[in-house]
């Protein structure tokens, strides 16, 4: 489904929402007024900088009941609900989640017995070349246990809208599937739950930080999945399988890295949405521990998945990975009603530092630290 027609692209452009079309509420508090005359002179400049942050960093702003960083004030009813869940639901889910993770670790341990780990530069890189019963065990158990883990996290039902085969009624399904084989899955990145869903659906390989390979339990699992380990800050991280590079609040779509498009092969666009009432499963401006705590304390969480038709690149897109990535991004934004934004990981860190109490000039100075 190559978008190589100028008219089609212009229609996509006109259907995509931009940040200017949405009146985003302030994300950061206004600075306290200073009694000195010198500070009064520079106050308007600080105000303008904060307004700019509100616009540029909107993809990371939380708008649920718990507010920025998950530290906002909550009502008495919500506080009581959270206390009950923390006392009853949280311990059960923590134990169940650890048991599921341990079970998959043991599966991976058995499937890698007497298999030498592939190494690159003296460091273990994984077991991507497992085959036969070993690969079958990793894949089948991975899909089942990933879905079990999502159930533990409160994702009891997942609504999946499959648009991959729009003409399936006219052609045999097997023939359609043989024609529609993507080389990579390109998805928006909203939460760590994204990984669990993709594992439960197809068990693909992921791009992960090199430090993930050294984590207890998770390290072996990631190696068995054939993860590609990269240095996050290195340019080499722009490798296959990486799309946005960081998580958002689910309303925005960040620029895609070109790694998944370098092979010139078709890609499978997937859109993930996390509807919520009180707590958003999006991992945007909150610490990992606090986010997991609040997610496990919510009785039910929701996920909607849209599988778009496989995108086949035009000859021009094959020669220009940036054009290919941008056209897929525009298509996903139009189909998913997402807002295109150009901010990235560095800006996200500035926003987090500002929320944590750093002054704006200091946060901007620490942007590349």
mmCIF file of N, CA and C in Angstrom, residues 252-346:
data_model
loop_
_atom_site.group_PDB
_atom_site.id
_atom_site.type_symbol
_atom_site.label_atom_id
_atom_site.label_comp_id
_atom_site.label_asym_id
_atom_site.label_seq_id
_atom_site.Cartn_x
_atom_site.Cartn_y
_atom_site.Cartn_z
ATOM 1 N N UNK A 252 0.169 11.749 20.800
ATOM 2 C CA UNK A 252 1.110 12.311 19.839
ATOM 3 C C UNK A 252 1.914 11.212 19.156
ATOM 4 N N UNK A 253 2.501 11.568 18.031
ATOM 5 C CA UNK A 253 3.382 10.662 17.304
ATOM 6 C C UNK A 253 4.681 11.408 17.019
ATOM 7 N N UNK A 254 5.778 10.909 17.569
ATOM 8 C CA UNK A 254 7.076 11.557 17.431
ATOM 9 C C UNK A 254 7.735 11.142 16.117
ATOM 10 N N UNK A 255 8.806 11.820 15.717
ATOM 11 C CA UNK A 255 9.517 11.432 14.489
ATOM 12 C C UNK A 255 10.041 10.006 14.581
ATOM 13 N N UNK A 256 9.955 9.286 13.473
ATOM 14 C CA UNK A 256 10.438 7.909 13.420
ATOM 15 C C UNK A 256 11.919 7.886 13.081
ATOM 16 N N UNK A 257 12.642 7.008 13.740
ATOM 17 C CA UNK A 257 13.997 6.710 13.308
ATOM 18 C C UNK A 257 13.911 5.852 12.048
ATOM 19 N N UNK A 258 14.955 5.870 11.250
ATOM 20 C CA UNK A 258 14.885 5.241 9.929
ATOM 21 C C UNK A 258 15.315 3.782 9.915
ATOM 22 N N UNK A 259 15.765 3.255 11.068
ATOM 23 C CA UNK A 259 16.320 1.907 11.075
ATOM 24 C C UNK A 259 15.396 0.843 10.522
ATOM 25 N N UNK A 260 14.109 0.891 10.883
ATOM 26 C CA UNK A 260 13.165 -0.136 10.441
ATOM 27 C C UNK A 260 12.855 -0.041 8.956
ATOM 28 N N UNK A 261 13.286 1.045 8.311
ATOM 29 C CA UNK A 261 12.939 1.275 6.908
ATOM 30 C C UNK A 261 14.136 1.111 5.970
ATOM 31 N N UNK A 262 15.312 0.818 6.530
ATOM 32 C CA UNK A 262 16.512 0.706 5.706
ATOM 33 C C UNK A 262 16.499 -0.528 4.819
ATOM 34 N N UNK A 263 15.775 -1.573 5.238
ATOM 35 C CA UNK A 263 15.759 -2.816 4.466
ATOM 36 C C UNK A 263 14.918 -2.716 3.202
ATOM 37 N N UNK A 264 14.176 -1.614 3.038
ATOM 38 C CA UNK A 264 13.326 -1.390 1.862
ATOM 39 C C UNK A 264 12.185 -2.402 1.772
ATOM 40 N N UNK A 265 11.923 -3.089 2.872
ATOM 41 C CA UNK A 265 10.869 -4.102 2.894
ATOM 42 C C UNK A 265 9.565 -3.487 3.394
ATOM 43 N N UNK A 266 8.433 -4.123 3.103
ATOM 44 C CA UNK A 266 7.159 -3.635 3.643
ATOM 45 C C UNK A 266 7.172 -3.655 5.167
ATOM 46 N N UNK A 267 6.393 -2.776 5.777
ATOM 47 C CA UNK A 267 6.289 -2.721 7.231
ATOM 48 C C UNK A 267 4.829 -2.849 7.640
ATOM 49 N N UNK A 268 4.637 -3.297 8.874
ATOM 50 C CA UNK A 268 3.295 -3.458 9.429
ATOM 51 C C UNK A 268 3.014 -2.339 10.426
ATOM 52 N N UNK A 269 2.217 -1.323 10.058
ATOM 53 C CA UNK A 269 1.878 -0.267 11.020
ATOM 54 C C UNK A 269 0.849 -0.766 12.034
ATOM 55 N N UNK A 270 1.114 -0.491 13.306
ATOM 56 C CA UNK A 270 0.214 -0.872 14.390
ATOM 57 C C UNK A 270 0.018 0.338 15.294
ATOM 58 N N UNK A 271 -1.228 0.640 15.620
ATOM 59 C CA UNK A 271 -1.552 1.779 16.479
ATOM 60 C C UNK A 271 -2.094 1.255 17.804
ATOM 61 N N UNK A 272 -1.505 1.725 18.905
ATOM 62 C CA UNK A 272 -1.929 1.322 20.243
ATOM 63 C C UNK A 272 -2.594 2.496 20.948
ATOM 64 N N UNK A 273 -3.729 2.235 21.572
ATOM 65 C CA UNK A 273 -4.433 3.256 22.353
ATOM 66 C C UNK A 273 -4.754 2.677 23.732
ATOM 67 N N UNK A 274 -4.658 3.516 24.755
ATOM 68 C CA UNK A 274 -4.947 3.096 26.123
ATOM 69 C C UNK A 274 -6.049 3.984 26.707
ATOM 70 N N UNK A 275 -7.315 3.660 26.459
ATOM 71 C CA UNK A 275 -8.401 4.443 27.068
ATOM 72 C C UNK A 275 -8.338 4.332 28.592
ATOM 73 N N UNK A 276 -8.705 5.394 29.283
ATOM 74 C CA UNK A 276 -8.650 5.369 30.745
ATOM 75 C C UNK A 276 -9.705 6.306 31.313
ATOM 76 N N UNK A 277 -10.013 6.088 32.596
ATOM 77 C CA UNK A 277 -10.939 6.954 33.316
ATOM 78 C C UNK A 277 -10.224 7.771 34.386
ATOM 79 N N UNK A 278 -9.339 7.115 35.140
ATOM 80 C CA UNK A 278 -8.641 7.823 36.226
ATOM 81 C C UNK A 278 -7.128 7.853 36.003
ATOM 82 N N UNK A 279 -6.529 6.682 35.791
ATOM 83 C CA UNK A 279 -5.080 6.607 35.623
ATOM 84 C C UNK A 279 -4.742 6.177 34.205
ATOM 85 N N UNK A 280 -3.854 6.926 33.564
ATOM 86 C CA UNK A 280 -3.442 6.602 32.201
ATOM 87 C C UNK A 280 -2.272 5.626 32.218
ATOM 88 N N UNK A 281 -2.373 4.498 31.502
ATOM 89 C CA UNK A 281 -1.246 3.563 31.419
ATOM 90 C C UNK A 281 -0.058 4.109 30.644
ATOM 91 N N UNK A 282 -0.210 5.272 30.006
ATOM 92 C CA UNK A 282 0.904 5.859 29.261
ATOM 93 C C UNK A 282 2.043 6.196 30.219
ATOM 94 N N UNK A 283 3.256 5.836 29.831
ATOM 95 C CA UNK A 283 4.432 6.106 30.663
ATOM 96 C C UNK A 283 5.141 7.313 30.076
ATOM 97 N N UNK A 284 4.758 8.497 30.531
ATOM 98 C CA UNK A 284 5.269 9.720 29.925
ATOM 99 C C UNK A 284 6.150 10.514 30.879
ATOM 100 N N UNK A 285 5.575 11.059 31.943
ATOM 101 C CA UNK A 285 6.338 11.939 32.837
ATOM 102 C C UNK A 285 6.320 11.421 34.269
ATOM 103 N N UNK A 286 6.598 10.148 34.444
ATOM 104 C CA UNK A 286 6.509 9.535 35.760
ATOM 105 C C UNK A 286 7.625 8.511 35.922
ATOM 106 N N UNK A 287 8.111 8.342 37.145
ATOM 107 C CA UNK A 287 9.132 7.332 37.393
ATOM 108 C C UNK A 287 8.552 5.942 37.168
ATOM 109 N N UNK A 288 9.422 4.998 36.824
ATOM 110 C CA UNK A 288 8.952 3.649 36.542
ATOM 111 C C UNK A 288 8.291 2.988 37.735
ATOM 112 N N UNK A 289 8.880 3.141 38.924
ATOM 113 C CA UNK A 289 8.328 2.497 40.118
ATOM 114 C C UNK A 289 6.941 3.038 40.450
ATOM 115 N N UNK A 290 6.782 4.360 40.384
ATOM 116 C CA UNK A 290 5.482 4.955 40.689
ATOM 117 C C UNK A 290 4.439 4.530 39.653
ATOM 118 N N UNK A 291 4.857 4.467 38.395
ATOM 119 C CA UNK A 291 3.913 4.088 37.347
ATOM 120 C C UNK A 291 3.442 2.649 37.527
ATOM 121 N N UNK A 292 4.363 1.732 37.794
ATOM 122 C CA UNK A 292 3.984 0.332 38.005
ATOM 123 C C UNK A 292 3.059 0.211 39.211
ATOM 124 N N UNK A 293 3.367 0.946 40.273
ATOM 125 C CA UNK A 293 2.531 0.910 41.474
ATOM 126 C C UNK A 293 1.097 1.335 41.162
ATOM 127 N N UNK A 294 0.939 2.464 40.496
ATOM 128 C CA UNK A 294 -0.405 2.961 40.202
ATOM 129 C C UNK A 294 -1.124 2.076 39.184
ATOM 130 N N UNK A 295 -0.373 1.528 38.230
ATOM 131 C CA UNK A 295 -0.991 0.656 37.235
ATOM 132 C C UNK A 295 -1.521 -0.619 37.885
ATOM 133 N N UNK A 296 -0.746 -1.195 38.794
ATOM 134 C CA UNK A 296 -1.174 -2.420 39.466
ATOM 135 C C UNK A 296 -2.307 -2.170 40.453
ATOM 136 N N UNK A 297 -2.448 -0.932 40.909
ATOM 137 C CA UNK A 297 -3.523 -0.601 41.846
ATOM 138 C C UNK A 297 -4.832 -0.265 41.141
ATOM 139 N N UNK A 298 -4.819 -0.241 39.825
ATOM 140 C CA UNK A 298 -6.050 0.012 39.079
ATOM 141 C C UNK A 298 -6.664 -1.327 38.690
ATOM 142 N N UNK A 299 -7.912 -1.545 39.052
ATOM 143 C CA UNK A 299 -8.507 -2.871 38.874
ATOM 144 C C UNK A 299 -8.532 -3.295 37.412
ATOM 145 N N UNK A 300 -8.941 -2.409 36.529
ATOM 146 C CA UNK A 300 -9.042 -2.759 35.112
ATOM 147 C C UNK A 300 -8.343 -1.708 34.267
ATOM 148 N N UNK A 301 -7.556 -2.173 33.299
ATOM 149 C CA UNK A 301 -6.919 -1.300 32.322
ATOM 150 C C UNK A 301 -7.367 -1.724 30.929
ATOM 151 N N UNK A 302 -7.265 -0.810 29.992
ATOM 152 C CA UNK A 302 -7.836 -1.066 28.670
ATOM 153 C C UNK A 302 -6.817 -0.782 27.572
ATOM 154 N N UNK A 303 -6.895 -1.583 26.526
ATOM 155 C CA UNK A 303 -6.003 -1.430 25.379
ATOM 156 C C UNK A 303 -6.784 -1.676 24.100
ATOM 157 N N UNK A 304 -6.614 -0.771 23.148
ATOM 158 C CA UNK A 304 -7.185 -0.937 21.815
ATOM 159 C C UNK A 304 -6.042 -0.975 20.807
ATOM 160 N N UNK A 305 -6.112 -1.919 19.880
ATOM 161 C CA UNK A 305 -5.047 -2.115 18.900
ATOM 162 C C UNK A 305 -5.644 -2.067 17.500
ATOM 163 N N UNK A 306 -5.003 -1.311 16.628
ATOM 164 C CA UNK A 306 -5.426 -1.227 15.229
ATOM 165 C C UNK A 306 -4.271 -1.699 14.351
ATOM 166 N N UNK A 307 -4.487 -2.789 13.625
ATOM 167 C CA UNK A 307 -3.507 -3.276 12.653
ATOM 168 C C UNK A 307 -3.884 -2.712 11.285
ATOM 169 N N UNK A 308 -3.081 -1.797 10.788
ATOM 170 C CA UNK A 308 -3.332 -1.228 9.468
ATOM 171 C C UNK A 308 -2.824 -2.175 8.385
ATOM 172 N N UNK A 309 -3.269 -1.993 7.147
ATOM 173 C CA UNK A 309 -2.737 -2.813 6.054
ATOM 174 C C UNK A 309 -1.222 -2.655 5.936
ATOM 175 N N UNK A 310 -0.566 -3.701 5.528
ATOM 176 C CA UNK A 310 0.882 -3.656 5.344
ATOM 177 C C UNK A 310 1.231 -2.556 4.341
ATOM 178 N N UNK A 311 2.225 -1.766 4.689
ATOM 179 C CA UNK A 311 2.632 -0.631 3.854
ATOM 180 C C UNK A 311 3.777 -1.069 2.944
ATOM 181 N N UNK A 312 3.532 -1.040 1.636
ATOM 182 C CA UNK A 312 4.554 -1.386 0.648
ATOM 183 C C UNK A 312 5.170 -0.106 0.102
ATOM 184 N N UNK A 313 6.479 0.059 0.238
ATOM 185 C CA UNK A 313 7.103 1.314 -0.194
ATOM 186 C C UNK A 313 7.177 1.441 -1.709
ATOM 187 N N UNK A 314 7.122 2.674 -2.175
ATOM 188 C CA UNK A 314 7.335 2.947 -3.591
ATOM 189 C C UNK A 314 8.833 2.910 -3.876
ATOM 190 N N UNK A 315 9.210 2.984 -5.131
ATOM 191 C CA UNK A 315 10.628 2.983 -5.488
ATOM 192 C C UNK A 315 11.335 4.198 -4.898
ATOM 193 N N UNK A 316 10.643 5.326 -4.884
ATOM 194 C CA UNK A 316 11.234 6.534 -4.309
ATOM 195 C C UNK A 316 11.458 6.373 -2.811
ATOM 196 N N UNK A 317 10.506 5.754 -2.127
ATOM 197 C CA UNK A 317 10.642 5.540 -0.687
ATOM 198 C C UNK A 317 11.746 4.534 -0.376
ATOM 199 N N UNK A 318 11.927 3.546 -1.243
ATOM 200 C CA UNK A 318 13.002 2.578 -1.025
ATOM 201 C C UNK A 318 14.370 3.243 -1.080
ATOM 202 N N UNK A 319 14.497 4.262 -1.914
ATOM 203 C CA UNK A 319 15.775 4.960 -2.047
ATOM 204 C C UNK A 319 15.954 6.045 -0.995
ATOM 205 N N UNK A 320 14.883 6.398 -0.302
ATOM 206 C CA UNK A 320 14.945 7.466 0.697
ATOM 207 C C UNK A 320 14.257 6.995 1.979
ATOM 208 N N UNK A 321 15.013 6.384 2.918
ATOM 209 C CA UNK A 321 14.400 5.869 4.154
ATOM 210 C C UNK A 321 13.677 6.940 4.962
ATOM 211 N N UNK A 322 14.183 8.173 4.935
ATOM 212 C CA UNK A 322 13.517 9.242 5.684
ATOM 213 C C UNK A 322 12.134 9.527 5.110
ATOM 214 N N UNK A 323 12.034 9.541 3.786
ATOM 215 C CA UNK A 323 10.731 9.740 3.149
ATOM 216 C C UNK A 323 9.802 8.581 3.476
ATOM 217 N N UNK A 324 10.330 7.376 3.421
ATOM 218 C CA UNK A 324 9.560 6.177 3.739
ATOM 219 C C UNK A 324 9.019 6.261 5.169
ATOM 220 N N UNK A 325 9.899 6.569 6.121
ATOM 221 C CA UNK A 325 9.490 6.657 7.524
ATOM 222 C C UNK A 325 8.464 7.764 7.734
ATOM 223 N N UNK A 326 8.666 8.899 7.091
ATOM 224 C CA UNK A 326 7.760 10.028 7.274
ATOM 225 C C UNK A 326 6.378 9.741 6.702
ATOM 226 N N UNK A 327 6.320 9.052 5.566
ATOM 227 C CA UNK A 327 5.023 8.739 4.969
ATOM 228 C C UNK A 327 4.242 7.729 5.811
ATOM 229 N N UNK A 328 4.949 6.745 6.370
ATOM 230 C CA UNK A 328 4.282 5.788 7.258
ATOM 231 C C UNK A 328 3.781 6.505 8.505
ATOM 232 N N UNK A 329 4.582 7.415 9.018
ATOM 233 C CA UNK A 329 4.194 8.188 10.204
ATOM 234 C C UNK A 329 2.945 9.026 9.930
ATOM 235 N N UNK A 330 2.901 9.671 8.770
ATOM 236 C CA UNK A 330 1.727 10.470 8.421
ATOM 237 C C UNK A 330 0.481 9.601 8.302
ATOM 238 N N UNK A 331 0.650 8.430 7.713
ATOM 239 C CA UNK A 331 -0.485 7.515 7.576
ATOM 240 C C UNK A 331 -1.008 7.095 8.945
ATOM 241 N N UNK A 332 -0.105 6.733 9.853
ATOM 242 C CA UNK A 332 -0.518 6.300 11.185
ATOM 243 C C UNK A 332 -1.182 7.437 11.954
ATOM 244 N N UNK A 333 -0.666 8.652 11.797
ATOM 245 C CA UNK A 333 -1.269 9.797 12.480
ATOM 246 C C UNK A 333 -2.685 10.044 11.986
ATOM 247 N N UNK A 334 -2.879 9.929 10.674
ATOM 248 C CA UNK A 334 -4.207 10.155 10.107
ATOM 249 C C UNK A 334 -5.183 9.061 10.532
ATOM 250 N N UNK A 335 -4.739 7.805 10.487
ATOM 251 C CA UNK A 335 -5.620 6.687 10.825
ATOM 252 C C UNK A 335 -5.899 6.611 12.323
ATOM 253 N N UNK A 336 -4.930 7.015 13.138
ATOM 254 C CA UNK A 336 -5.087 6.921 14.586
ATOM 255 C C UNK A 336 -5.494 8.207 15.260
ATOM 256 N N UNK A 337 -5.742 9.265 14.460
ATOM 257 C CA UNK A 337 -6.110 10.570 15.016
ATOM 258 C C UNK A 337 -5.063 11.046 16.017
ATOM 259 N N UNK A 338 -3.794 10.906 15.643
ATOM 260 C CA UNK A 338 -2.678 11.303 16.482
ATOM 261 C C UNK A 338 -2.114 12.634 16.004
ATOM 262 N N UNK A 339 -1.464 13.347 16.904
ATOM 263 C CA UNK A 339 -0.891 14.648 16.596
ATOM 264 C C UNK A 339 0.598 14.488 16.326
ATOM 265 N N UNK A 340 1.067 15.009 15.218
ATOM 266 C CA UNK A 340 2.484 14.947 14.901
ATOM 267 C C UNK A 340 3.252 15.963 15.734
ATOM 268 N N UNK A 341 4.373 15.533 16.289
ATOM 269 C CA UNK A 341 5.222 16.422 17.079
ATOM 270 C C UNK A 341 6.676 16.089 16.795
ATOM 271 N N UNK A 342 7.535 17.101 16.846
ATOM 272 C CA UNK A 342 8.947 16.924 16.523
ATOM 273 C C UNK A 342 9.846 16.847 17.746
ATOM 274 N N UNK A 343 9.295 16.823 18.947
ATOM 275 C CA UNK A 343 10.136 16.751 20.139
ATOM 276 C C UNK A 343 10.683 15.336 20.292
ATOM 277 N N UNK A 344 11.757 15.208 21.073
ATOM 278 C CA UNK A 344 12.386 13.912 21.230
ATOM 279 C C UNK A 344 12.793 13.632 22.658
ATOM 280 N N UNK A 345 13.705 12.668 22.810
ATOM 281 C CA UNK A 345 14.117 12.229 24.139
ATOM 282 C C UNK A 345 14.831 13.331 24.914
ATOM 283 N N UNK A 346 15.665 14.114 24.247
ATOM 284 C CA UNK A 346 16.390 15.180 24.946
ATOM 285 C C UNK A 346 15.422 16.200 25.540
#
